[in-house]
Amino acid sequence: ALGSAPGAAAFFSTYETMKRAISKSAGNEHWTHHSAASACGEVAACTIRVPTQIVTQNMQVGRYASLTEAVTTTYRRGGLMGFY
């Protein structure tokens, strides 16, 4: 939901960029180029999706009453790594 569209945008933009870069440096198109580009895209997407899921799941179990409280408390307790 909240991280879906930005996560998809990160995936596809990274995938397309990496696919071109890999194919350019490696020559003829091969299925491994698509696989490597897809893996890079998934890493980029997860940097957005995982934090939104951490916040969402903590709110669903009642740990926090508001989005603001969830984000600020998570950050205060663990910094950026608290979202992963």
PDB file of C-alpha atoms in Angstrom:
ATOM      1  CA  ALA A   1       0.000   0.000   0.000  1.00  0.00           C
ATOM      2  CA  LEU A   2       2.090   2.929   1.248  1.00  0.00           C
ATOM      3  CA  GLY A   3       5.385   1.640  -0.105  1.00  0.00           C
ATOM      4  CA  SER A   4       4.013  -0.217  -3.141  1.00  0.00           C
ATOM      5  CA  ALA A   5       4.125   2.508  -5.786  1.00  0.00           C
ATOM      6  CA  PRO A   6       7.473   3.988  -4.706  1.00  0.00           C
ATOM      7  CA  GLY A   7       8.905   0.480  -4.344  1.00  0.00           C
ATOM      8  CA  ALA A   8       7.744  -0.489  -7.828  1.00  0.00           C
ATOM      9  CA  ALA A   9       9.164   2.747  -9.241  1.00  0.00           C
ATOM     10  CA  ALA A  10      12.515   2.034  -7.581  1.00  0.00           C
ATOM     11  CA  PHE A  11      12.491  -1.529  -8.907  1.00  0.00           C
ATOM     12  CA  PHE A  12      11.723  -0.691 -12.522  1.00  0.00           C
ATOM     13  CA  SER A  13      13.969   2.341 -12.774  1.00  0.00           C
ATOM     14  CA  THR A  14      16.885   0.401 -11.275  1.00  0.00           C
ATOM     15  CA  TYR A  15      16.121  -2.688 -13.366  1.00  0.00           C
ATOM     16  CA  GLU A  16      16.058  -0.760 -16.646  1.00  0.00           C
ATOM     17  CA  THR A  17      19.196   1.213 -15.792  1.00  0.00           C
ATOM     18  CA  MET A  18      21.141  -1.868 -14.749  1.00  0.00           C
ATOM     19  CA  LYS A  19      19.901  -3.928 -17.698  1.00  0.00           C
ATOM     20  CA  ARG A  20      21.284  -1.335 -20.126  1.00  0.00           C
ATOM     21  CA  ALA A  21      24.542  -0.961 -18.194  1.00  0.00           C
ATOM     22  CA  ILE A  22      25.145  -4.713 -17.953  1.00  0.00           C
ATOM     23  CA  SER A  23      24.251  -5.387 -21.582  1.00  0.00           C
ATOM     24  CA  LYS A  24      26.461  -2.508 -22.725  1.00  0.00           C
ATOM     25  CA  SER A  25      29.510  -3.806 -20.869  1.00  0.00           C
ATOM     26  CA  ALA A  26      28.912  -7.534 -21.401  1.00  0.00           C
ATOM     27  CA  GLY A  27      27.890  -7.590 -25.050  1.00  0.00           C
ATOM     28  CA  ASN A  28      25.037  -9.693 -26.434  1.00  0.00           C
ATOM     29  CA  GLU A  29      21.860  -9.878 -24.393  1.00  0.00           C
ATOM     30  CA  HIS A  30      21.660 -12.938 -22.158  1.00  0.00           C
ATOM     31  CA  TRP A  31      19.172 -14.102 -19.545  1.00  0.00           C
ATOM     32  CA  THR A  32      21.775 -13.578 -16.812  1.00  0.00           C
ATOM     33  CA  HIS A  33      21.774  -9.844 -17.591  1.00  0.00           C
ATOM     34  CA  HIS A  34      18.065  -9.725 -16.814  1.00  0.00           C
ATOM     35  CA  SER A  35      18.571 -11.758 -13.646  1.00  0.00           C
ATOM     36  CA  ALA A  36      21.342  -9.513 -12.357  1.00  0.00           C
ATOM     37  CA  ALA A  37      19.379  -6.359 -13.229  1.00  0.00           C
ATOM     38  CA  SER A  38      16.319  -7.791 -11.491  1.00  0.00           C
ATOM     39  CA  ALA A  39      18.325  -8.548  -8.343  1.00  0.00           C
ATOM     40  CA  CYS A  40      19.602  -4.963  -8.287  1.00  0.00           C
ATOM     41  CA  GLY A  41      16.053  -3.697  -8.771  1.00  0.00           C
ATOM     42  CA  GLU A  42      14.776  -5.795  -5.901  1.00  0.00           C
ATOM     43  CA  VAL A  43      17.446  -4.460  -3.556  1.00  0.00           C
ATOM     44  CA  ALA A  44      16.441  -0.902  -4.488  1.00  0.00           C
ATOM     45  CA  ALA A  45      12.747  -1.681  -3.984  1.00  0.00           C
ATOM     46  CA  CYS A  46      13.360  -3.303  -0.598  1.00  0.00           C
ATOM     47  CA  THR A  47      15.060  -0.161   0.700  1.00  0.00           C
ATOM     48  CA  ILE A  48      11.607   1.432   0.404  1.00  0.00           C
ATOM     49  CA  ARG A  49       9.262  -1.503   1.067  1.00  0.00           C
ATOM     50  CA  VAL A  50      10.886  -2.872   4.215  1.00  0.00           C
ATOM     51  CA  PRO A  51      10.684   0.332   6.284  1.00  0.00           C
ATOM     52  CA  THR A  52       7.032   0.832   5.352  1.00  0.00           C
ATOM     53  CA  GLN A  53       6.286  -2.765   6.353  1.00  0.00           C
ATOM     54  CA  ILE A  54       8.091  -2.387   9.678  1.00  0.00           C
ATOM     55  CA  VAL A  55       5.993   0.669  10.526  1.00  0.00           C
ATOM     56  CA  THR A  56       2.772  -0.931   9.244  1.00  0.00           C
ATOM     57  CA  GLN A  57       3.245  -4.168  11.184  1.00  0.00           C
ATOM     58  CA  ASN A  58       4.115  -2.375  14.411  1.00  0.00           C
ATOM     59  CA  MET A  59       0.984  -0.252  14.090  1.00  0.00           C
ATOM     60  CA  GLN A  60      -1.180  -3.305  13.304  1.00  0.00           C
ATOM     61  CA  VAL A  61      -0.171  -5.040  16.522  1.00  0.00           C
ATOM     62  CA  GLY A  62      -0.995  -1.894  18.488  1.00  0.00           C
ATOM     63  CA  ARG A  63       2.527  -0.911  19.416  1.00  0.00           C
ATOM     64  CA  TYR A  64       1.926   2.690  18.280  1.00  0.00           C
ATOM     65  CA  ALA A  65      -1.185   4.853  18.117  1.00  0.00           C
ATOM     66  CA  SER A  66      -0.189   6.983  15.128  1.00  0.00           C
ATOM     67  CA  LEU A  67       2.088   6.992  12.119  1.00  0.00           C
ATOM     68  CA  THR A  68       4.084   9.869  13.575  1.00  0.00           C
ATOM     69  CA  GLU A  69       4.638   8.008  16.833  1.00  0.00           C
ATOM     70  CA  ALA A  70       5.657   4.839  14.969  1.00  0.00           C
ATOM     71  CA  VAL A  71       8.207   6.606  12.772  1.00  0.00           C
ATOM     72  CA  THR A  72       9.711   8.833  15.461  1.00  0.00           C
ATOM     73  CA  THR A  73       9.958   6.085  18.087  1.00  0.00           C
ATOM     74  CA  THR A  74      11.434   3.583  15.641  1.00  0.00           C
ATOM     75  CA  TYR A  75      14.021   6.144  14.543  1.00  0.00           C
ATOM     76  CA  ARG A  76      14.821   7.204  18.104  1.00  0.00           C
ATOM     77  CA  ARG A  77      15.376   3.609  19.215  1.00  0.00           C
ATOM     78  CA  GLY A  78      17.376   2.340  16.261  1.00  0.00           C
ATOM     79  CA  GLY A  79      18.237   5.159  13.897  1.00  0.00           C
ATOM     80  CA  LEU A  80      17.829   4.341  10.222  1.00  0.00           C
ATOM     81  CA  MET A  81      18.699   0.708  10.898  1.00  0.00           C
ATOM     82  CA  GLY A  82      15.643   0.496  13.158  1.00  0.00           C
ATOM     83  CA  PHE A  83      13.527   0.388  10.007  1.00  0.00           C
ATOM     84  CA  TYR A  84      15.337  -2.718   8.760  1.00  0.00           C
TER      85      TYR A  84
END
